[in-house]
Amino acid sequence: MIIFIFVLGLIVGSFLNCVILRTYKGESFIVGRSYCPKCKHDLKPWDLIPVLSYLILRGKCRYCGNKISSQYPLVELSTAIIFSFVYLQVGLTSEMIYLLAIMAIFIVIFVYDLKYYIIPDKFVFSGIILSAIWVFLTGDILITFASAIGASLFFFLIWFFSKGLAMGFGDVKLAFLIGLLLGWPNVIVGLFLGFFFGAIIGTISLLINQKNLKSEIPFAPFLLSGTFVALFWGDKIVQWYLSLIK
Ligand SMILES: [Zn+2]
């Protein structure tokens, strides 16, 4: 089963790469062939085997020798690892299907924001619809929606008072999704870790690149990493914290 989930992750990862690229170019990702961005040569099925094709072709286009971005195998492999991890955590359940879909959306937002410094609405909104349905079916509707509104409002205030400098409006919408997904009190853990990761990486990049504080660092990857940790270990972190302050 784990092998099946891993291979599923590789294939979904390959599809996510396609979603990221075609969304950026404004193309449909349902129809249309895959082609090399440089020489426009159509790619054959054996050029599109996740990870393997990249390794066999040594990261170069078969037709023109143009370098293929390492994003492709990295996203494929990460999706496979994350999918396998989710399966090991929750087993073969309906929750697994829900979480795999959410993880796929997370991976797209993560890479998209890192690469293009923007979070397309359609990704966040599909996540919000999906988790809203899940909350209605299984969750504590009132408190979870309150968490989502609270998280979103918190980001809205930062966005508003920093005049969009501290974070983008995309993060305000993403915070709503995170609130829905984590509920109370895990939403606090997720957001706190997001800021914590952001502060660490921000400080390191400041020291290494000597970037000034104004240079743009996309925030969604940190928020999503924090949310991921809170999703699977949030309860334990809350318990640990409560045991500290007792
Ligand atoms: Zn080419």
Short mmCIF file of C-alpha atoms and ligand atoms in Angstrom, two decimals:
data_model
loop_
_atom_site.label_atom_id
_atom_site.label_comp_id
_atom_site.label_asym_id
_atom_site.label_seq_id
_atom_site.Cartn_x
_atom_site.Cartn_y
_atom_site.Cartn_z
CA MET A 1 0.00 0.00 0.00
CA ILE A 2 2.77 2.44 0.93
CA ILE A 3 4.41 1.83 -2.47
CA PHE A 4 1.10 2.55 -4.18
CA ILE A 5 0.70 5.82 -2.22
CA PHE A 6 4.31 6.80 -2.97
CA VAL A 7 3.86 6.24 -6.72
CA LEU A 8 0.53 8.08 -6.57
CA GLY A 9 2.43 10.97 -4.96
CA LEU A 10 5.00 10.97 -7.77
CA ILE A 11 2.25 11.13 -10.40
CA VAL A 12 0.27 13.81 -8.55
CA GLY A 13 3.52 15.75 -8.07
CA SER A 14 4.11 15.67 -11.80
CA PHE A 15 0.56 16.99 -12.33
CA LEU A 16 1.17 19.75 -9.73
CA ASN A 17 4.26 20.91 -11.64
CA CYS A 18 2.06 21.16 -14.68
CA VAL A 19 -0.61 23.10 -12.72
CA ILE A 20 2.01 25.57 -11.43
CA LEU A 21 3.55 26.21 -14.85
CA ARG A 22 0.31 26.42 -16.78
CA THR A 23 -1.41 28.63 -14.22
CA TYR A 24 1.51 31.04 -14.50
CA LYS A 25 1.26 31.02 -18.29
CA GLY A 26 -2.53 31.28 -18.20
CA GLU A 27 -2.93 27.95 -20.01
CA SER A 28 -5.45 25.21 -19.28
CA PHE A 29 -3.99 22.31 -17.30
CA ILE A 30 -6.77 19.92 -18.25
CA VAL A 31 -6.04 19.84 -21.97
CA GLY A 32 -2.85 20.50 -23.91
CA ARG A 33 0.37 18.60 -24.40
CA SER A 34 3.52 19.03 -22.37
CA TYR A 35 6.36 20.64 -24.24
CA CYS A 36 9.87 21.91 -23.58
CA PRO A 37 9.65 25.61 -22.65
CA LYS A 38 12.78 26.34 -24.71
CA CYS A 39 12.52 24.41 -28.00
CA LYS A 40 8.71 23.84 -27.77
CA HIS A 41 9.23 20.21 -28.77
CA ASP A 42 6.33 18.00 -27.60
CA LEU A 43 7.41 15.73 -24.78
CA LYS A 44 6.79 12.02 -25.17
CA PRO A 45 5.32 9.92 -22.32
CA TRP A 46 8.77 8.48 -21.57
CA ASP A 47 10.12 12.03 -21.11
CA LEU A 48 7.49 12.60 -18.42
CA ILE A 49 8.12 9.72 -15.99
CA PRO A 50 8.37 11.42 -12.58
CA VAL A 51 11.94 11.77 -11.25
CA LEU A 52 13.25 8.92 -13.47
CA SER A 53 13.13 10.87 -16.74
CA TYR A 54 14.95 13.75 -15.07
CA LEU A 55 17.69 11.41 -13.81
CA ILE A 56 18.02 9.51 -17.10
CA LEU A 57 18.18 12.74 -19.12
CA ARG A 58 20.52 14.21 -16.49
CA GLY A 59 18.33 17.26 -16.12
CA LYS A 60 18.45 18.25 -19.78
CA CYS A 61 15.87 18.37 -22.57
CA ARG A 62 16.28 15.35 -24.90
CA TYR A 63 15.73 17.52 -27.94
CA CYS A 64 17.63 20.78 -27.34
CA GLY A 65 19.81 20.10 -24.28
CA ASN A 66 18.18 22.96 -22.36
CA LYS A 67 18.53 22.57 -18.58
CA ILE A 68 15.33 21.34 -16.89
CA SER A 69 14.51 23.04 -13.59
CA SER A 70 15.22 20.88 -10.54
CA GLN A 71 11.79 22.04 -9.37
CA TYR A 72 10.26 19.16 -11.34
CA PRO A 73 11.88 16.18 -9.61
CA LEU A 74 11.88 18.01 -6.25
CA VAL A 75 8.12 18.64 -6.32
CA GLU A 76 7.46 15.06 -7.48
CA LEU A 77 9.61 13.56 -4.75
CA SER A 78 8.27 15.88 -2.02
CA THR A 79 4.68 15.07 -2.98
CA ALA A 80 5.45 11.35 -2.83
CA ILE A 81 7.10 11.68 0.60
CA ILE A 82 4.33 13.89 2.02
CA PHE A 83 1.60 11.56 0.66
CA SER A 84 3.32 8.53 2.22
CA PHE A 85 3.68 10.42 5.49
CA VAL A 86 -0.05 11.29 5.56
CA TYR A 87 -0.93 7.66 4.87
CA LEU A 88 1.29 6.51 7.75
CA GLN A 89 -0.33 9.07 10.07
CA VAL A 90 -4.04 8.50 9.38
CA GLY A 91 -4.17 5.21 7.46
CA LEU A 92 -6.46 4.38 4.57
CA THR A 93 -9.38 6.58 5.66
CA SER A 94 -11.61 9.27 4.20
CA GLU A 95 -9.49 11.69 6.22
CA MET A 96 -6.49 10.53 4.20
CA ILE A 97 -8.18 11.47 0.94
CA TYR A 98 -9.10 14.88 2.36
CA LEU A 99 -5.58 15.50 3.67
CA LEU A 100 -3.92 14.35 0.42
CA ALA A 101 -6.03 16.87 -1.50
CA ILE A 102 -5.12 19.61 1.01
CA MET A 103 -1.43 18.67 0.79
CA ALA A 104 -1.56 18.89 -3.01
CA ILE A 105 -3.01 22.41 -2.72
CA PHE A 106 -0.37 23.31 -0.11
CA ILE A 107 2.47 22.15 -2.37
CA VAL A 108 1.16 24.23 -5.27
CA ILE A 109 0.79 27.37 -3.10
CA PHE A 110 4.22 26.78 -1.50
CA VAL A 111 6.05 26.52 -4.81
CA TYR A 112 3.99 29.20 -6.55
CA ASP A 113 4.58 31.82 -3.84
CA LEU A 114 8.27 30.91 -3.60
CA LYS A 115 8.69 31.25 -7.36
CA TYR A 116 6.33 34.04 -8.37
CA TYR A 117 5.69 35.94 -5.10
CA ILE A 118 1.93 35.62 -5.41
CA ILE A 119 -0.76 33.21 -4.25
CA PRO A 120 -3.43 32.63 -6.93
CA ASP A 121 -6.95 32.88 -5.48
CA LYS A 122 -8.17 29.70 -7.15
CA PHE A 123 -5.74 27.57 -5.14
CA VAL A 124 -6.67 29.11 -1.79
CA PHE A 125 -10.39 29.09 -2.58
CA SER A 126 -10.37 25.41 -3.58
CA GLY A 127 -8.68 24.68 -0.27
CA ILE A 128 -11.26 26.77 1.63
CA ILE A 129 -14.21 25.01 -0.08
CA LEU A 130 -12.68 21.60 0.61
CA SER A 131 -11.97 22.24 4.29
CA ALA A 132 -15.32 23.99 4.79
CA ILE A 133 -17.08 20.83 3.54
CA TRP A 134 -14.88 18.71 5.80
CA VAL A 135 -15.64 20.92 8.82
CA PHE A 136 -19.39 20.76 8.10
CA LEU A 137 -19.22 16.97 7.92
CA THR A 138 -16.94 16.22 10.85
CA GLY A 139 -15.92 19.27 12.84
CA ASP A 140 -16.97 21.77 15.40
CA ILE A 141 -18.46 24.26 12.92
CA LEU A 142 -18.77 27.39 15.08
CA ILE A 143 -15.39 27.37 16.77
CA THR A 144 -13.55 26.33 13.59
CA PHE A 145 -15.07 29.15 11.55
CA ALA A 146 -14.32 31.56 14.41
CA SER A 147 -10.67 30.39 14.26
CA ALA A 148 -10.60 31.02 10.52
CA ILE A 149 -12.11 34.49 10.82
CA GLY A 150 -9.79 35.33 13.74
CA ALA A 151 -6.67 34.20 11.85
CA SER A 152 -7.73 36.09 8.76
CA LEU A 153 -8.54 39.24 10.74
CA PHE A 154 -5.13 39.11 12.45
CA PHE A 155 -3.40 39.01 9.05
CA PHE A 156 -5.72 41.66 7.68
CA LEU A 157 -4.65 44.05 10.46
CA ILE A 158 -0.95 43.39 9.76
CA TRP A 159 -1.57 43.88 6.06
CA PHE A 160 -3.60 47.05 6.67
CA PHE A 161 -1.28 48.77 9.15
CA SER A 162 1.91 47.85 7.26
CA LYS A 163 0.22 49.09 4.06
CA GLY A 164 0.87 45.70 2.46
CA LEU A 165 4.61 45.78 3.21
CA ALA A 166 4.78 43.12 5.94
CA MET A 167 2.69 40.66 3.93
CA GLY A 168 0.46 40.45 0.92
CA PHE A 169 -3.31 40.22 0.82
CA GLY A 170 -2.88 36.64 -0.41
CA ASP A 171 -1.66 35.77 3.10
CA VAL A 172 -4.90 37.20 4.57
CA LYS A 173 -6.92 34.72 2.49
CA LEU A 174 -4.48 31.90 3.18
CA ALA A 175 -4.86 32.53 6.94
CA PHE A 176 -8.59 31.81 6.59
CA LEU A 177 -7.81 28.42 5.05
CA ILE A 178 -5.28 27.68 7.80
CA GLY A 179 -7.84 28.56 10.49
CA LEU A 180 -10.42 26.22 8.93
CA LEU A 181 -7.89 23.45 8.62
CA LEU A 182 -6.42 23.63 12.11
CA GLY A 183 -9.33 24.83 14.22
CA TRP A 184 -8.94 25.93 17.81
CA PRO A 185 -6.40 25.99 19.50
CA ASN A 186 -4.11 24.49 16.82
CA VAL A 187 -4.47 27.59 14.68
CA ILE A 188 -2.36 29.45 17.25
CA VAL A 189 0.36 26.77 17.01
CA GLY A 190 0.35 26.89 13.19
CA LEU A 191 0.56 30.67 12.93
CA PHE A 192 3.13 30.96 15.71
CA LEU A 193 5.37 28.36 14.00
CA GLY A 194 4.87 30.15 10.68
CA PHE A 195 6.19 33.40 12.14
CA PHE A 196 8.92 31.51 13.98
CA PHE A 197 10.19 29.76 10.81
CA GLY A 198 9.92 33.06 8.92
CA ALA A 199 12.00 34.85 11.55
CA ILE A 200 14.72 32.17 11.50
CA ILE A 201 15.02 31.95 7.72
CA GLY A 202 14.63 35.73 7.38
CA THR A 203 17.51 36.32 9.80
CA ILE A 204 19.71 33.72 8.08
CA SER A 205 19.08 35.16 4.62
CA LEU A 206 19.74 38.62 6.01
CA LEU A 207 23.12 37.45 7.30
CA ILE A 208 24.10 35.42 4.24
CA ASN A 209 22.80 37.53 1.38
CA GLN A 210 22.96 40.80 3.24
CA LYS A 211 19.57 41.49 1.79
CA ASN A 212 18.03 44.57 3.28
CA LEU A 213 14.83 44.24 5.26
CA LYS A 214 12.78 45.58 2.40
CA SER A 215 13.70 42.77 0.01
CA GLU A 216 10.73 40.56 -0.52
CA ILE A 217 10.58 37.15 1.13
CA PRO A 218 7.43 35.15 0.30
CA PHE A 219 5.61 34.32 3.52
CA ALA A 220 3.28 31.49 2.45
CA PRO A 221 6.00 28.78 2.53
CA PHE A 222 6.61 29.53 6.24
CA LEU A 223 2.92 29.63 7.07
CA LEU A 224 2.34 26.35 5.26
CA SER A 225 5.30 24.69 7.01
CA GLY A 226 3.96 25.86 10.38
CA THR A 227 0.50 24.61 9.46
CA PHE A 228 1.89 21.23 8.44
CA VAL A 229 3.62 20.78 11.81
CA ALA A 230 0.49 21.96 13.69
CA LEU A 231 -1.72 19.64 11.65
CA PHE A 232 0.12 16.52 12.75
CA TRP A 233 1.75 17.49 16.06
CA GLY A 234 -0.39 20.46 17.18
CA ASP A 235 -2.16 18.59 19.98
CA LYS A 236 1.14 17.37 21.41
CA ILE A 237 2.63 20.87 21.22
CA VAL A 238 -0.41 22.36 22.99
CA GLN A 239 -0.21 19.70 25.75
CA TRP A 240 3.52 20.28 26.15
CA TYR A 241 2.99 24.03 26.39
CA LEU A 242 0.17 23.68 28.94
CA SER A 243 2.34 21.37 31.06
CA LEU A 244 5.02 24.08 31.07
CA ILE A 245 2.82 26.85 32.39
CA LYS A 246 1.12 24.72 35.07
ZN ZN B 1 13.99 21.47 -25.48
#
